[in-house]
Amino acid sequence: MKIDAIARLERHAKRLGEIAAVLGKYGLADMFGGFDYPWLNNRLRSADGQVLADVSTAAKVRLALTELGTTGIKLGQMLSTRADLIGPEMTAELAELQANVPAEPAETARQILQTDLGRPVEELFAEFEDTPLAAASIAQVHCARLHSGERVVVKVRRSGIEAKVGTDLEIVQALAELLEKHSPSLRPYQPVAVVRQFRRTLLREMDFTYEKRNLEEFARHFAAEPDVHIPTVYPDLCSHQIITMERLNGVPGNDVAALKLSGEDLTEFARRGANMYLEMVFRDGFYHADPHPGNLVLMPGSVVGVIDCGQVGRIDDELRDEVEALLLAIVENDSGQVTEQVLRLGAVPSDFPRERLRADLDDFMADYVGHPLRDINVGGALSSLIEIVRRYHITLPPPLAVLLKTLIVLEGTSRRFSPEVSLAELMQPFCQRMVMRRLSPSRLLRRARRTYRDWDRLITLLPRDLADLLARFRDGTLTVHLDHRHLDPIVNRLVLGVLTAAIFLGSSQLWSNQAQPVLFGVSIFGAFGYVVSLFLGWRLLRAIRKSGNINSKD
């Protein structure tokens, strides 16, 4: 067991006790679920008063994470992008996670503004509304007006949140290390790697300098496109705890009634929003990773406004090549190539049934080949593909999992604005552009350069590695490390069997020679040895029975 992991847990025993209490509270509903005790079931309630016996396991997980606060909410939101790990039901439930956090006093926000920006609020803004426009788990947003007249929103991080999140992150990391070390069933899901990604994502989301850079980069990418509006950032009024940006004049995408009354063309708005995301993904390789309706604003002229750019995704050239190859293989109905691309993209278990995967992918593609693009549900297709990947315990790289989740949510958001919008139709020009880009001279030249660098590195290092290998062989210092899977239980049982036989034989000699001390003509040590050997033999037989058929060749 890792000592440093235990030490981290002991340092935060109080918070760990709070977490254990919340998890135990939500586990009680399952524990007593089989008993018909209304007086007990009615007392097991969530923080918002919901009876726990009436909700599903996935809903209990969501409620527990919500009650755990910022870190729990953000962990659930991150896990909602990993349908390949936790399945579609849990993913859909965790996607509904929202913080229900009361706003901090205005004096606290004003103090943070003065401390970080070096001047009182009255000097920074001509007007500043003390009542927040919105309050979330990490920050709250206040409306304000600059002395030059521009209307802005000021996003201020909650006070003391860094220490609270730091404590929770240490606890989650320690638990992940212990689970990966001592839980073989969870080890394939790489809990330490998942927590490492979560830690990096959460710390970046809490540092508003990253969101400021994201907004500036999006603004550069869409500077020439009048249908998309990225809020202007005011760098002099920003810090790692504060970000001041333009307040967009429009209707929030989650206000359904106001959208219908706006008089704007919602179909055009949905089409422009979807095209914007596809441009981000396939053109820029840098995209807004949370296409929730509330993060889009309907502006006059059906212009798409974008807010809350803290969660972003990036696709490097190598991953983009692999994703494009997968999409083209699906379009061409080449199940063999689709199988190869899935195996190249994900981490595959050792006992992997390749032919069964290919058969399932054949069935998957048969459901979509030959149908009109308008009738194809991209979100459903991607969800089916993720379910196949999960069924075979293939772990996708985090950037790809985030991308697939973004596309699934994007289609749901687009159809919510207008059922007439088909993401498959909108993706068709990008697929055609994808083919042309893969055959372009610049792309071929870049791939040739990459291949040359790989071969140059191999040719440079190979002679040195061979010389080192031969030198070790000649000096007798060459060692070979063999990893015998499942060998430890076999060796343990073999040692236990030998020890049991030795104790039995020794006890027989003590019994037959009536070794002292003797009671009623029986050697006490001999009798005690018999009892111990019988107990060890029973444990050995029980272990063999639990492991399966003793005549099995596995």
C-alpha positions as a Python dict, from the first residue, in 0.01 Angstrom:
ca = {
    (1, 'M'): (0, 0, 0),
    (2, 'K'): (134, 343, -89),
    (3, 'I'): (242, 529, 224),
    (4, 'D'): (213, 874, 65),
    (5, 'A'): (-148, 804, -37),
    (6, 'I'): (-236, 703, 321),
    (7, 'A'): (-57, 1010, 456),
    (8, 'R'): (-262, 1237, 230),
    (9, 'L'): (-583, 1076, 351),
    (10, 'E'): (-481, 1116, 717),
    (11, 'R'): (-397, 1486, 665),
    (12, 'H'): (-754, 1551, 557),
    (13, 'A'): (-936, 1317, 793),
    (14, 'K'): (-1213, 1567, 866),
    (15, 'R'): (-1300, 1624, 500),
    (16, 'L'): (-1266, 1253, 430),
    (17, 'G'): (-1518, 1189, 707),
    (18, 'E'): (-1761, 1433, 542),
    (19, 'I'): (-1720, 1255, 208),
    (20, 'A'): (-1769, 915, 372),
    (21, 'A'): (-2084, 1042, 545),
    (22, 'V'): (-2234, 1165, 219),
    (23, 'L'): (-2148, 844, 33),
    (24, 'G'): (-2280, 635, 322),
    (25, 'K'): (-2600, 836, 327),
    (26, 'Y'): (-2669, 767, -38),
    (27, 'G'): (-2567, 402, -2),
    (28, 'L'): (-2827, 346, 273),
    (29, 'A'): (-3110, 358, 23),
    (30, 'D'): (-2967, 52, -152),
    (31, 'M'): (-2891, -121, 178),
    (32, 'F'): (-3252, -99, 298),
    (33, 'G'): (-3410, -112, -46),
    (34, 'G'): (-3529, -470, 3),
    (35, 'F'): (-3710, -396, 330),
    (36, 'D'): (-4060, -257, 342),
    (37, 'Y'): (-4004, 3, 610),
    (38, 'P'): (-4178, 323, 493),
    (39, 'W'): (-4081, 505, 813),
    (40, 'L'): (-3711, 445, 725),
    (41, 'N'): (-3725, 496, 348),
    (42, 'N'): (-3904, 828, 392),
    (43, 'R'): (-3621, 952, 615),
    (44, 'L'): (-3347, 880, 360),
    (45, 'R'): (-3350, 1201, 160),
    (46, 'S'): (-3110, 1403, -52),
    (47, 'A'): (-3002, 1759, 25),
    (48, 'D'): (-3299, 1894, -171),
    (49, 'G'): (-3549, 1669, 10),
    (50, 'Q'): (-3588, 1395, -253),
    (51, 'V'): (-3662, 1045, -120),
    (52, 'L'): (-3359, 832, -209),
    (53, 'A'): (-3549, 505, -227),
    (54, 'D'): (-3738, 638, -530),
    (55, 'V'): (-3435, 725, -746),
    (56, 'S'): (-3199, 515, -958),
    (57, 'T'): (-2837, 439, -874),
    (58, 'A'): (-2717, 687, -1137),
    (59, 'A'): (-2937, 958, -986),
    (60, 'K'): (-2799, 882, -639),
    (61, 'V'): (-2446, 926, -773),
    (62, 'R'): (-2545, 1263, -921),
    (63, 'L'): (-2710, 1375, -597),
    (64, 'A'): (-2410, 1266, -389),
    (65, 'L'): (-2164, 1450, -616),
    (66, 'T'): (-2382, 1761, -600),
    (67, 'E'): (-2383, 1750, -220),
    (68, 'L'): (-2002, 1711, -213),
    (69, 'G'): (-1962, 2056, -366),
    (70, 'T'): (-1740, 2206, -633),
    (71, 'T'): (-1498, 1916, -674),
    (72, 'G'): (-1774, 1656, -680),
    (73, 'I'): (-1974, 1852, -938),
    (74, 'K'): (-1674, 1906, -1163),
    (75, 'L'): (-1567, 1541, -1129),
    (76, 'G'): (-1914, 1432, -1237),
    (77, 'Q'): (-1912, 1672, -1531),
    (78, 'M'): (-1574, 1537, -1643),
    (79, 'L'): (-1691, 1176, -1607),
    (80, 'S'): (-1997, 1262, -1817),
    (81, 'T'): (-1756, 1287, -2113),
    (82, 'R'): (-1634, 929, -2056),
    (83, 'A'): (-1921, 712, -2176),
    (84, 'D'): (-1656, 455, -2275),
    (85, 'L'): (-1582, 410, -1902),
    (86, 'I'): (-1909, 457, -1713),
    (87, 'G'): (-2177, 375, -1970),
    (88, 'P'): (-2458, 577, -2132),
    (89, 'E'): (-2703, 576, -1838),
    (90, 'M'): (-2453, 720, -1591),
    (91, 'T'): (-2323, 962, -1856),
    (92, 'A'): (-2669, 1101, -1927),
    (93, 'E'): (-2738, 1143, -1555),
    (94, 'L'): (-2408, 1316, -1477),
    (95, 'A'): (-2458, 1552, -1772),
    (96, 'E'): (-2745, 1705, -1568),
    (97, 'L'): (-2512, 1807, -1285),
    (98, 'Q'): (-2562, 2169, -1189),
    (99, 'A'): (-2444, 2364, -891),
    (100, 'N'): (-2705, 2501, -654),
    (101, 'V'): (-2480, 2743, -469),
    (102, 'P'): (-2590, 3062, -289),
    (103, 'A'): (-2415, 3379, -396),
    (104, 'E'): (-2135, 3523, -185),
    (105, 'P'): (-2185, 3867, -26),
    (106, 'A'): (-2110, 4158, -257),
    (107, 'E'): (-1846, 4284, -11),
    (108, 'T'): (-1643, 3967, -69),
    (109, 'A'): (-1649, 4013, -447),
    (110, 'R'): (-1558, 4382, -411),
    (111, 'Q'): (-1265, 4294, -185),
    (112, 'I'): (-1131, 4042, -440),
    (113, 'L'): (-1163, 4302, -718),
    (114, 'Q'): (-976, 4565, -515),
    (115, 'T'): (-703, 4322, -403),
    (116, 'D'): (-636, 4179, -750),
    (117, 'L'): (-680, 4494, -961),
    (118, 'G'): (-533, 4739, -711),
    (119, 'R'): (-816, 4994, -711),
    (120, 'P'): (-1160, 5031, -549),
    (121, 'V'): (-1461, 4913, -747),
    (122, 'E'): (-1583, 5272, -787),
    (123, 'E'): (-1264, 5361, -976),
    (124, 'L'): (-1272, 5046, -1189),
    (125, 'F'): (-1637, 5072, -1300),
    (126, 'A'): (-1889, 5348, -1345),
    (127, 'E'): (-2160, 5108, -1225),
    (128, 'F'): (-2135, 4772, -1048),
    (129, 'E'): (-2440, 4561, -957),
    (130, 'D'): (-2399, 4395, -618),
    (131, 'T'): (-2668, 4135, -693),
    (132, 'P'): (-2503, 3865, -909),
    (133, 'L'): (-2645, 3784, -1249),
    (134, 'A'): (-2553, 3418, -1189),
    (135, 'A'): (-2377, 3213, -920),
    (136, 'A'): (-2198, 2885, -986),
    (137, 'S'): (-1972, 2653, -789),
    (138, 'I'): (-1648, 2824, -896),
    (139, 'A'): (-1748, 3186, -959),
    (140, 'Q'): (-2030, 3435, -972),
    (141, 'V'): (-2103, 3694, -1239),
    (142, 'H'): (-2187, 4061, -1181),
    (143, 'C'): (-2310, 4312, -1437),
    (144, 'A'): (-2120, 4640, -1463),
    (145, 'R'): (-2058, 4940, -1687),
    (146, 'L'): (-1719, 5089, -1770),
    (147, 'H'): (-1645, 5459, -1743),
    (148, 'S'): (-1626, 5461, -2126),
    (149, 'G'): (-1988, 5340, -2139),
    (150, 'E'): (-1949, 4974, -2242),
    (151, 'R'): (-2171, 4721, -2062),
    (152, 'V'): (-1967, 4430, -1927),
    (153, 'V'): (-1996, 4123, -1706),
    (154, 'V'): (-1740, 4059, -1433),
    (155, 'K'): (-1672, 3699, -1338),
    (156, 'V'): (-1523, 3673, -986),
    (157, 'R'): (-1392, 3351, -837),
    (158, 'R'): (-1529, 3248, -499),
    (159, 'S'): (-1310, 3322, -200),
    (160, 'G'): (-1129, 3030, -37),
    (161, 'I'): (-1227, 2786, -310),
    (162, 'E'): (-866, 2709, -402),
    (163, 'A'): (-788, 2557, -60),
    (164, 'K'): (-1113, 2355, -54),
    (165, 'V'): (-1058, 2217, -402),
    (166, 'G'): (-692, 2144, -324),
    (167, 'T'): (-796, 1931, -26),
    (168, 'D'): (-1054, 1739, -229),
    (169, 'L'): (-809, 1681, -513),
    (170, 'E'): (-553, 1530, -274),
    (171, 'I'): (-819, 1297, -134),
    (172, 'V'): (-942, 1191, -479),
    (173, 'Q'): (-587, 1135, -599),
    (174, 'A'): (-498, 923, -295),
    (175, 'L'): (-814, 713, -336),
    (176, 'A'): (-739, 664, -707),
    (177, 'E'): (-387, 542, -628),
    (178, 'L'): (-517, 293, -372),
    (179, 'L'): (-791, 169, -606),
    (180, 'E'): (-549, 119, -895),
    (181, 'K'): (-309, -71, -670),
    (182, 'H'): (-558, -292, -485),
    (183, 'S'): (-859, -324, -719),
    (184, 'P'): (-779, -537, -1027),
    (185, 'S'): (-1132, -487, -1165),
    (186, 'L'): (-1086, -107, -1175),
    (187, 'R'): (-723, -109, -1293),
    (188, 'P'): (-809, -127, -1667),
    (189, 'Y'): (-1000, 200, -1632),
    (190, 'Q'): (-682, 381, -1519),
    (191, 'P'): (-828, 575, -1224),
    (192, 'V'): (-498, 755, -1159),
    (193, 'A'): (-482, 881, -1520),
    (194, 'V'): (-848, 990, -1506),
    (195, 'V'): (-789, 1183, -1183),
    (196, 'R'): (-473, 1338, -1325),
    (197, 'Q'): (-669, 1466, -1624),
    (198, 'F'): (-947, 1588, -1394),
    (199, 'R'): (-698, 1773, -1173),
    (200, 'R'): (-539, 1948, -1469),
    (201, 'T'): (-878, 2043, -1616),
    (202, 'L'): (-1021, 2175, -1288),
    (203, 'L'): (-713, 2380, -1196),
    (204, 'R'): (-717, 2538, -1542),
    (205, 'E'): (-1086, 2616, -1515),
    (206, 'M'): (-1023, 2788, -1181),
    (207, 'D'): (-746, 3002, -1329),
    (208, 'F'): (-930, 3264, -1537),
    (209, 'T'): (-617, 3356, -1734),
    (210, 'Y'): (-683, 3039, -1937),
    (211, 'E'): (-1041, 3141, -2013),
    (212, 'K'): (-915, 3487, -2115),
    (213, 'R'): (-669, 3325, -2361),
    (214, 'N'): (-943, 3097, -2493),
    (215, 'L'): (-1171, 3393, -2566),
    (216, 'E'): (-890, 3580, -2741),
    (217, 'E'): (-800, 3275, -2953),
    (218, 'F'): (-1164, 3214, -3052),
    (219, 'A'): (-1195, 3582, -3143),
    (220, 'R'): (-893, 3556, -3377),
    (221, 'H'): (-1030, 3243, -3546),
    (222, 'F'): (-1373, 3399, -3611),
    (223, 'A'): (-1271, 3760, -3669),
    (224, 'A'): (-1379, 3747, -4036),
    (225, 'E'): (-1713, 3572, -3973),
    (226, 'P'): (-2005, 3812, -3904),
    (227, 'D'): (-2240, 3527, -3802),
    (228, 'V'): (-2036, 3449, -3488),
    (229, 'H'): (-1967, 3690, -3204),
    (230, 'I'): (-1707, 3622, -2934),
    (231, 'P'): (-1720, 3859, -2633),
    (232, 'T'): (-1445, 4120, -2618),
    (233, 'V'): (-1211, 4078, -2322),
    (234, 'Y'): (-1071, 4373, -2123),
    (235, 'P'): (-720, 4256, -2018),
    (236, 'D'): (-662, 4547, -1777),
    (237, 'L'): (-961, 4428, -1573),
    (238, 'C'): (-860, 4061, -1561),
    (239, 'S'): (-652, 3845, -1328),
    (240, 'H'): (-630, 3479, -1232),
    (241, 'Q'): (-946, 3532, -1019),
    (242, 'I'): (-1127, 3788, -1234),
    (243, 'I'): (-1230, 3814, -1597),
    (244, 'T'): (-1413, 4112, -1743),
    (245, 'M'): (-1575, 4074, -2083),
    (246, 'E'): (-1836, 4231, -2306),
    (247, 'R'): (-2199, 4167, -2210),
    (248, 'L'): (-2376, 4018, -2509),
    (249, 'N'): (-2708, 4172, -2607),
    (250, 'G'): (-2935, 3880, -2686),
    (251, 'V'): (-3148, 3590, -2566),
    (252, 'P'): (-2983, 3304, -2372),
    (253, 'G'): (-3013, 2972, -2552),
    (254, 'N'): (-3175, 2801, -2254),
    (255, 'D'): (-3467, 3049, -2241),
    (256, 'V'): (-3707, 2861, -2468),
    (257, 'A'): (-3999, 3100, -2431),
    (258, 'A'): (-3789, 3408, -2509),
    (259, 'L'): (-3635, 3235, -2811),
    (260, 'K'): (-3979, 3171, -2961),
    (261, 'L'): (-4086, 3532, -2898),
    (262, 'S'): (-3765, 3681, -3040),
    (263, 'G'): (-3886, 3674, -3402),
    (264, 'E'): (-3546, 3548, -3520),
    (265, 'D'): (-3494, 3252, -3754),
    (266, 'L'): (-3412, 2974, -3506),
    (267, 'T'): (-3331, 2725, -3784),
    (268, 'E'): (-3065, 2959, -3920),
    (269, 'F'): (-2938, 3023, -3569),
    (270, 'A'): (-2908, 2648, -3503),
    (271, 'R'): (-2734, 2593, -3839),
    (272, 'R'): (-2484, 2872, -3774),
    (273, 'G'): (-2412, 2747, -3424),
    (274, 'A'): (-2349, 2392, -3543),
    (275, 'N'): (-2129, 2515, -3829),
    (276, 'M'): (-1932, 2724, -3581),
    (277, 'Y'): (-1855, 2416, -3370),
    (278, 'L'): (-1765, 2208, -3675),
    (279, 'E'): (-1527, 2483, -3789),
    (280, 'M'): (-1369, 2482, -3445),
    (281, 'V'): (-1321, 2104, -3453),
    (282, 'F'): (-1224, 2028, -3812),
    (283, 'R'): (-1061, 2358, -3914),
    (284, 'D'): (-893, 2490, -3600),
    (285, 'G'): (-848, 2181, -3381),
    (286, 'F'): (-946, 2403, -3086),
    (287, 'Y'): (-1309, 2406, -2977),
    (288, 'H'): (-1555, 2505, -2706),
    (289, 'A'): (-1612, 2176, -2521),
    (290, 'D'): (-1949, 2256, -2362),
    (291, 'P'): (-2211, 2323, -2635),
    (292, 'H'): (-2490, 2347, -2380),
    (293, 'P'): (-2780, 2574, -2491),
    (294, 'G'): (-2709, 2807, -2198),
    (295, 'N'): (-2363, 2881, -2339),
    (296, 'L'): (-2504, 3019, -2665),
    (297, 'V'): (-2676, 3355, -2708),
    (298, 'L'): (-2921, 3448, -2987),
    (299, 'M'): (-2820, 3799, -3095),
    (300, 'P'): (-3001, 4026, -3346),
    (301, 'G'): (-2977, 3893, -3703),
    (302, 'S'): (-2951, 3532, -3576),
    (303, 'V'): (-2589, 3595, -3485),
    (304, 'V'): (-2442, 3328, -3254),
    (305, 'G'): (-2285, 3459, -2933),
    (306, 'V'): (-2063, 3232, -2724),
    (307, 'I'): (-2006, 3255, -2348),
    (308, 'D'): (-1836, 3048, -2074),
    (309, 'C'): (-1521, 2942, -2259),
    (310, 'G'): (-1350, 2779, -1961),
    (311, 'Q'): (-1392, 2425, -2096),
    (312, 'V'): (-1213, 2374, -2426),
    (313, 'G'): (-1075, 2081, -2623),
    (314, 'R'): (-773, 2053, -2848),
    (315, 'I'): (-694, 1803, -3123),
    (316, 'D'): (-335, 1765, -3236),
    (317, 'D'): (-244, 1673, -3594),
    (318, 'E'): (-188, 1307, -3513),
    (319, 'L'): (-526, 1259, -3342),
    (320, 'R'): (-697, 1457, -3618),
    (321, 'D'): (-547, 1223, -3880),
    (322, 'E'): (-677, 919, -3692),
    (323, 'V'): (-1026, 1065, -3639),
    (324, 'E'): (-1050, 1168, -4004),
    (325, 'A'): (-942, 818, -4112),
    (326, 'L'): (-1214, 668, -3887),
    (327, 'L'): (-1485, 895, -4030),
    (328, 'L'): (-1379, 822, -4388),
    (329, 'A'): (-1378, 448, -4321),
    (330, 'I'): (-1734, 472, -4185),
    (331, 'V'): (-1844, 673, -4491),
    (332, 'E'): (-1686, 412, -4721),
    (333, 'N'): (-1850, 126, -4524),
    (334, 'D'): (-1511, -42, -4469),
    (335, 'S'): (-1559, -239, -4147),
    (336, 'G'): (-1204, -375, -4156),
    (337, 'Q'): (-1058, -25, -4164),
    (338, 'V'): (-1303, 94, -3899),
    (339, 'T'): (-1185, -191, -3673),
    (340, 'E'): (-819, -101, -3731),
    (341, 'Q'): (-883, 266, -3654),
    (342, 'V'): (-1073, 186, -3334),
    (343, 'L'): (-783, -33, -3221),
    (344, 'R'): (-532, 240, -3310),
    (345, 'L'): (-725, 505, -3119),
    (346, 'G'): (-794, 312, -2798),
    (347, 'A'): (-608, 108, -2538),
    (348, 'V'): (-700, -255, -2610),
    (349, 'P'): (-706, -536, -2347),
    (350, 'S'): (-477, -834, -2399),
    (351, 'D'): (-752, -1096, -2454),
    (352, 'F'): (-926, -897, -2724),
    (353, 'P'): (-1171, -1075, -2969),
    (354, 'R'): (-1097, -888, -3294),
    (355, 'E'): (-1344, -1077, -3513),
    (356, 'R'): (-1633, -1021, -3273),
    (357, 'L'): (-1560, -648, -3273),
    (358, 'R'): (-1555, -644, -3654),
    (359, 'A'): (-1892, -825, -3665),
    (360, 'D'): (-2046, -573, -3423),
    (361, 'L'): (-1906, -283, -3628),
    (362, 'D'): (-2056, -440, -3943),
    (363, 'D'): (-2397, -439, -3774),
    (364, 'F'): (-2338, -84, -3651),
    (365, 'M'): (-2261, 50, -4000),
    (366, 'A'): (-2549, -142, -4160),
    (367, 'D'): (-2789, 71, -3955),
    (368, 'Y'): (-2667, 392, -4122),
    (369, 'V'): (-2540, 304, -4471),
    (370, 'G'): (-2781, 395, -4753),
    (371, 'H'): (-3003, 620, -4543),
    (372, 'P'): (-3054, 990, -4631),
    (373, 'L'): (-2823, 1219, -4436),
    (374, 'R'): (-3120, 1407, -4291),
    (375, 'D'): (-3243, 1086, -4126),
    (376, 'I'): (-2908, 1000, -3964),
    (377, 'N'): (-2880, 1082, -3595),
    (378, 'V'): (-2510, 1158, -3546),
    (379, 'G'): (-2546, 1166, -3167),
    (380, 'G'): (-2716, 825, -3165),
    (381, 'A'): (-2454, 681, -3401),
    (382, 'L'): (-2166, 806, -3185),
    (383, 'S'): (-2339, 679, -2871),
    (384, 'S'): (-2377, 334, -3032),
    (385, 'L'): (-2009, 336, -3131),
    (386, 'I'): (-1905, 431, -2777),
    (387, 'E'): (-2122, 153, -2636),
    (388, 'I'): (-1946, -101, -2863),
    (389, 'V'): (-1608, 33, -2751),
    (390, 'R'): (-1712, 6, -2387),
    (391, 'R'): (-1846, -347, -2433),
    (392, 'Y'): (-1498, -462, -2539),
    (393, 'H'): (-1325, -265, -2258),
    (394, 'I'): (-1138, -41, -2502),
    (395, 'T'): (-1029, 281, -2330),
    (396, 'L'): (-1034, 591, -2550),
    (397, 'P'): (-779, 873, -2507),
    (398, 'P'): (-929, 1166, -2310),
    (399, 'P'): (-913, 1418, -2600),
    (400, 'L'): (-1113, 1182, -2822),
    (401, 'A'): (-1368, 1108, -2548),
    (402, 'V'): (-1423, 1482, -2497),
    (403, 'L'): (-1462, 1535, -2873),
    (404, 'L'): (-1724, 1259, -2909),
    (405, 'K'): (-1917, 1392, -2610),
    (406, 'T'): (-1909, 1744, -2759),
    (407, 'L'): (-2050, 1622, -3092),
    (408, 'I'): (-2326, 1425, -2916),
    (409, 'V'): (-2431, 1727, -2707),
    (410, 'L'): (-2400, 1955, -3012),
    (411, 'E'): (-2659, 1758, -3207),
    (412, 'G'): (-2900, 1763, -2913),
    (413, 'T'): (-2855, 2139, -2875),
    (414, 'S'): (-2903, 2202, -3249),
    (415, 'R'): (-3224, 1998, -3264),
    (416, 'R'): (-3351, 2173, -2953),
    (417, 'F'): (-3327, 2506, -3136),
    (418, 'S'): (-3472, 2360, -3458),
    (419, 'P'): (-3571, 1997, -3535),
    (420, 'E'): (-3505, 2069, -3904),
    (421, 'V'): (-3128, 2093, -3856),
    (422, 'S'): (-2933, 1776, -3940),
    (423, 'L'): (-2579, 1758, -3809),
    (424, 'A'): (-2501, 1482, -4060),
    (425, 'E'): (-2590, 1714, -4351),
    (426, 'L'): (-2381, 1994, -4204),
    (427, 'M'): (-2085, 1759, -4163),
    (428, 'Q'): (-2087, 1648, -4529),
    (429, 'P'): (-1895, 1953, -4663),
    (430, 'F'): (-1640, 1908, -4387),
    (431, 'C'): (-1591, 1543, -4488),
    (432, 'Q'): (-1534, 1651, -4849),
    (433, 'R'): (-1290, 1915, -4730),
    (434, 'M'): (-1128, 1647, -4515),
    (435, 'V'): (-1061, 1427, -4821),
    (436, 'M'): (-916, 1719, -5017),
    (437, 'R'): (-698, 1822, -4724),
    (438, 'R'): (-561, 1468, -4681),
    (439, 'L'): (-458, 1469, -5050),
    (440, 'S'): (-322, 1824, -5053),
    (441, 'P'): (53, 1866, -5131),
    (442, 'S'): (115, 2051, -4804),
    (443, 'R'): (-44, 1767, -4602),
    (444, 'L'): (153, 1501, -4791),
    (445, 'L'): (473, 1701, -4743),
    (446, 'R'): (407, 1736, -4369),
    (447, 'R'): (346, 1361, -4337),
    (448, 'A'): (663, 1291, -4535),
    (449, 'R'): (859, 1514, -4297),
    (450, 'R'): (711, 1339, -3996),
    (451, 'T'): (793, 998, -4142),
    (452, 'Y'): (1146, 1114, -4222),
    (453, 'R'): (1198, 1235, -3863),
    (454, 'D'): (1074, 902, -3724),
    (455, 'W'): (1305, 699, -3953),
    (456, 'D'): (1595, 935, -3891),
    (457, 'R'): (1555, 892, -3517),
    (458, 'L'): (1533, 512, -3553),
    (459, 'I'): (1841, 494, -3777),
    (460, 'T'): (2035, 721, -3542),
    (461, 'L'): (1948, 532, -3224),
    (462, 'L'): (1948, 174, -3356),
    (463, 'P'): (2330, 127, -3391),
    (464, 'R'): (2390, 266, -3041),
    (465, 'D'): (2118, 46, -2888),
    (466, 'L'): (2251, -265, -3066),
    (467, 'A'): (2606, -189, -2954),
    (468, 'D'): (2487, -146, -2595),
    (469, 'L'): (2291, -473, -2614),
    (470, 'L'): (2594, -667, -2750),
    (471, 'A'): (2823, -513, -2486),
    (472, 'R'): (2588, -621, -2207),
    (473, 'F'): (2567, -972, -2359),
    (474, 'R'): (2946, -996, -2383),
    (475, 'D'): (3000, -873, -2025),
    (476, 'G'): (2734, -1104, -1886),
    (477, 'T'): (2527, -814, -1750),
    (478, 'L'): (2230, -863, -1984),
    (479, 'T'): (1913, -924, -1786),
    (480, 'V'): (1572, -1027, -1916),
    (481, 'H'): (1261, -931, -1721),
    (482, 'L'): (963, -1165, -1764),
    (483, 'D'): (616, -1069, -1651),
    (484, 'H'): (420, -1385, -1565),
    (485, 'R'): (54, -1294, -1553),
    (486, 'H'): (-158, -1464, -1283),
    (487, 'L'): (156, -1643, -1151),
    (488, 'D'): (145, -1504, -794),
    (489, 'P'): (-176, -1691, -691),
    (490, 'I'): (-35, -2015, -836),
    (491, 'V'): (292, -1979, -645),
    (492, 'N'): (106, -1891, -325),
    (493, 'R'): (-110, -2202, -352),
    (494, 'L'): (192, -2418, -427),
    (495, 'V'): (375, -2285, -120),
    (496, 'L'): (62, -2333, 92),
    (497, 'G'): (31, -2693, -31),
    (498, 'V'): (395, -2772, 50),
    (499, 'L'): (363, -2607, 392),
    (500, 'T'): (44, -2803, 467),
    (501, 'A'): (210, -3133, 370),
    (502, 'A'): (518, -3055, 581),
    (503, 'I'): (310, -2969, 888),
    (504, 'F'): (102, -3287, 839),
    (505, 'L'): (411, -3511, 812),
    (506, 'G'): (580, -3343, 1110),
    (507, 'S'): (267, -3379, 1320),
    (508, 'S'): (244, -3748, 1226),
    (509, 'Q'): (597, -3805, 1355),
    (510, 'L'): (527, -3618, 1679),
    (511, 'W'): (203, -3820, 1726),
    (512, 'S'): (363, -4160, 1654),
    (513, 'N'): (666, -4091, 1880),
    (514, 'Q'): (441, -3948, 2155),
    (515, 'A'): (655, -3638, 2180),
    (516, 'Q'): (622, -3452, 2509),
    (517, 'P'): (403, -3308, 2646),
    (518, 'V'): (152, -3594, 2625),
    (519, 'L'): (-214, -3592, 2729),
    (520, 'F'): (-410, -3921, 2742),
    (521, 'G'): (-134, -4083, 2536),
    (522, 'V'): (-153, -3821, 2260),
    (523, 'S'): (123, -3572, 2178),
    (524, 'I'): (-24, -3221, 2224),
    (525, 'F'): (204, -3066, 1959),
    (526, 'G'): (124, -3352, 1721),
    (527, 'A'): (-252, -3301, 1765),
    (528, 'F'): (-217, -2924, 1729),
    (529, 'G'): (-18, -2974, 1407),
    (530, 'Y'): (-291, -3199, 1270),
    (531, 'V'): (-552, -2929, 1336),
    (532, 'V'): (-339, -2661, 1167),
    (533, 'S'): (-268, -2879, 862),
    (534, 'L'): (-636, -2966, 826),
    (535, 'F'): (-730, -2598, 844),
    (536, 'L'): (-467, -2503, 582),
    (537, 'G'): (-573, -2792, 359),
    (538, 'W'): (-936, -2681, 382),
    (539, 'R'): (-837, -2326, 282),
    (540, 'L'): (-635, -2459, -13),
    (541, 'L'): (-924, -2674, -140),
    (542, 'R'): (-1165, -2382, -96),
    (543, 'A'): (-936, -2153, -300),
    (544, 'I'): (-907, -2415, -577),
    (545, 'R'): (-1288, -2457, -590),
    (546, 'K'): (-1342, -2079, -611),
    (547, 'S'): (-1090, -2046, -896),
    (548, 'G'): (-1287, -2286, -1119),
    (549, 'N'): (-1281, -2644, -1244),
    (550, 'I'): (-968, -2821, -1118),
    (551, 'N'): (-949, -3015, -1448),
    (552, 'S'): (-956, -2698, -1658),
    (553, 'K'): (-655, -2630, -1879),
    (554, 'D'): (-687, -2249, -1839),
}
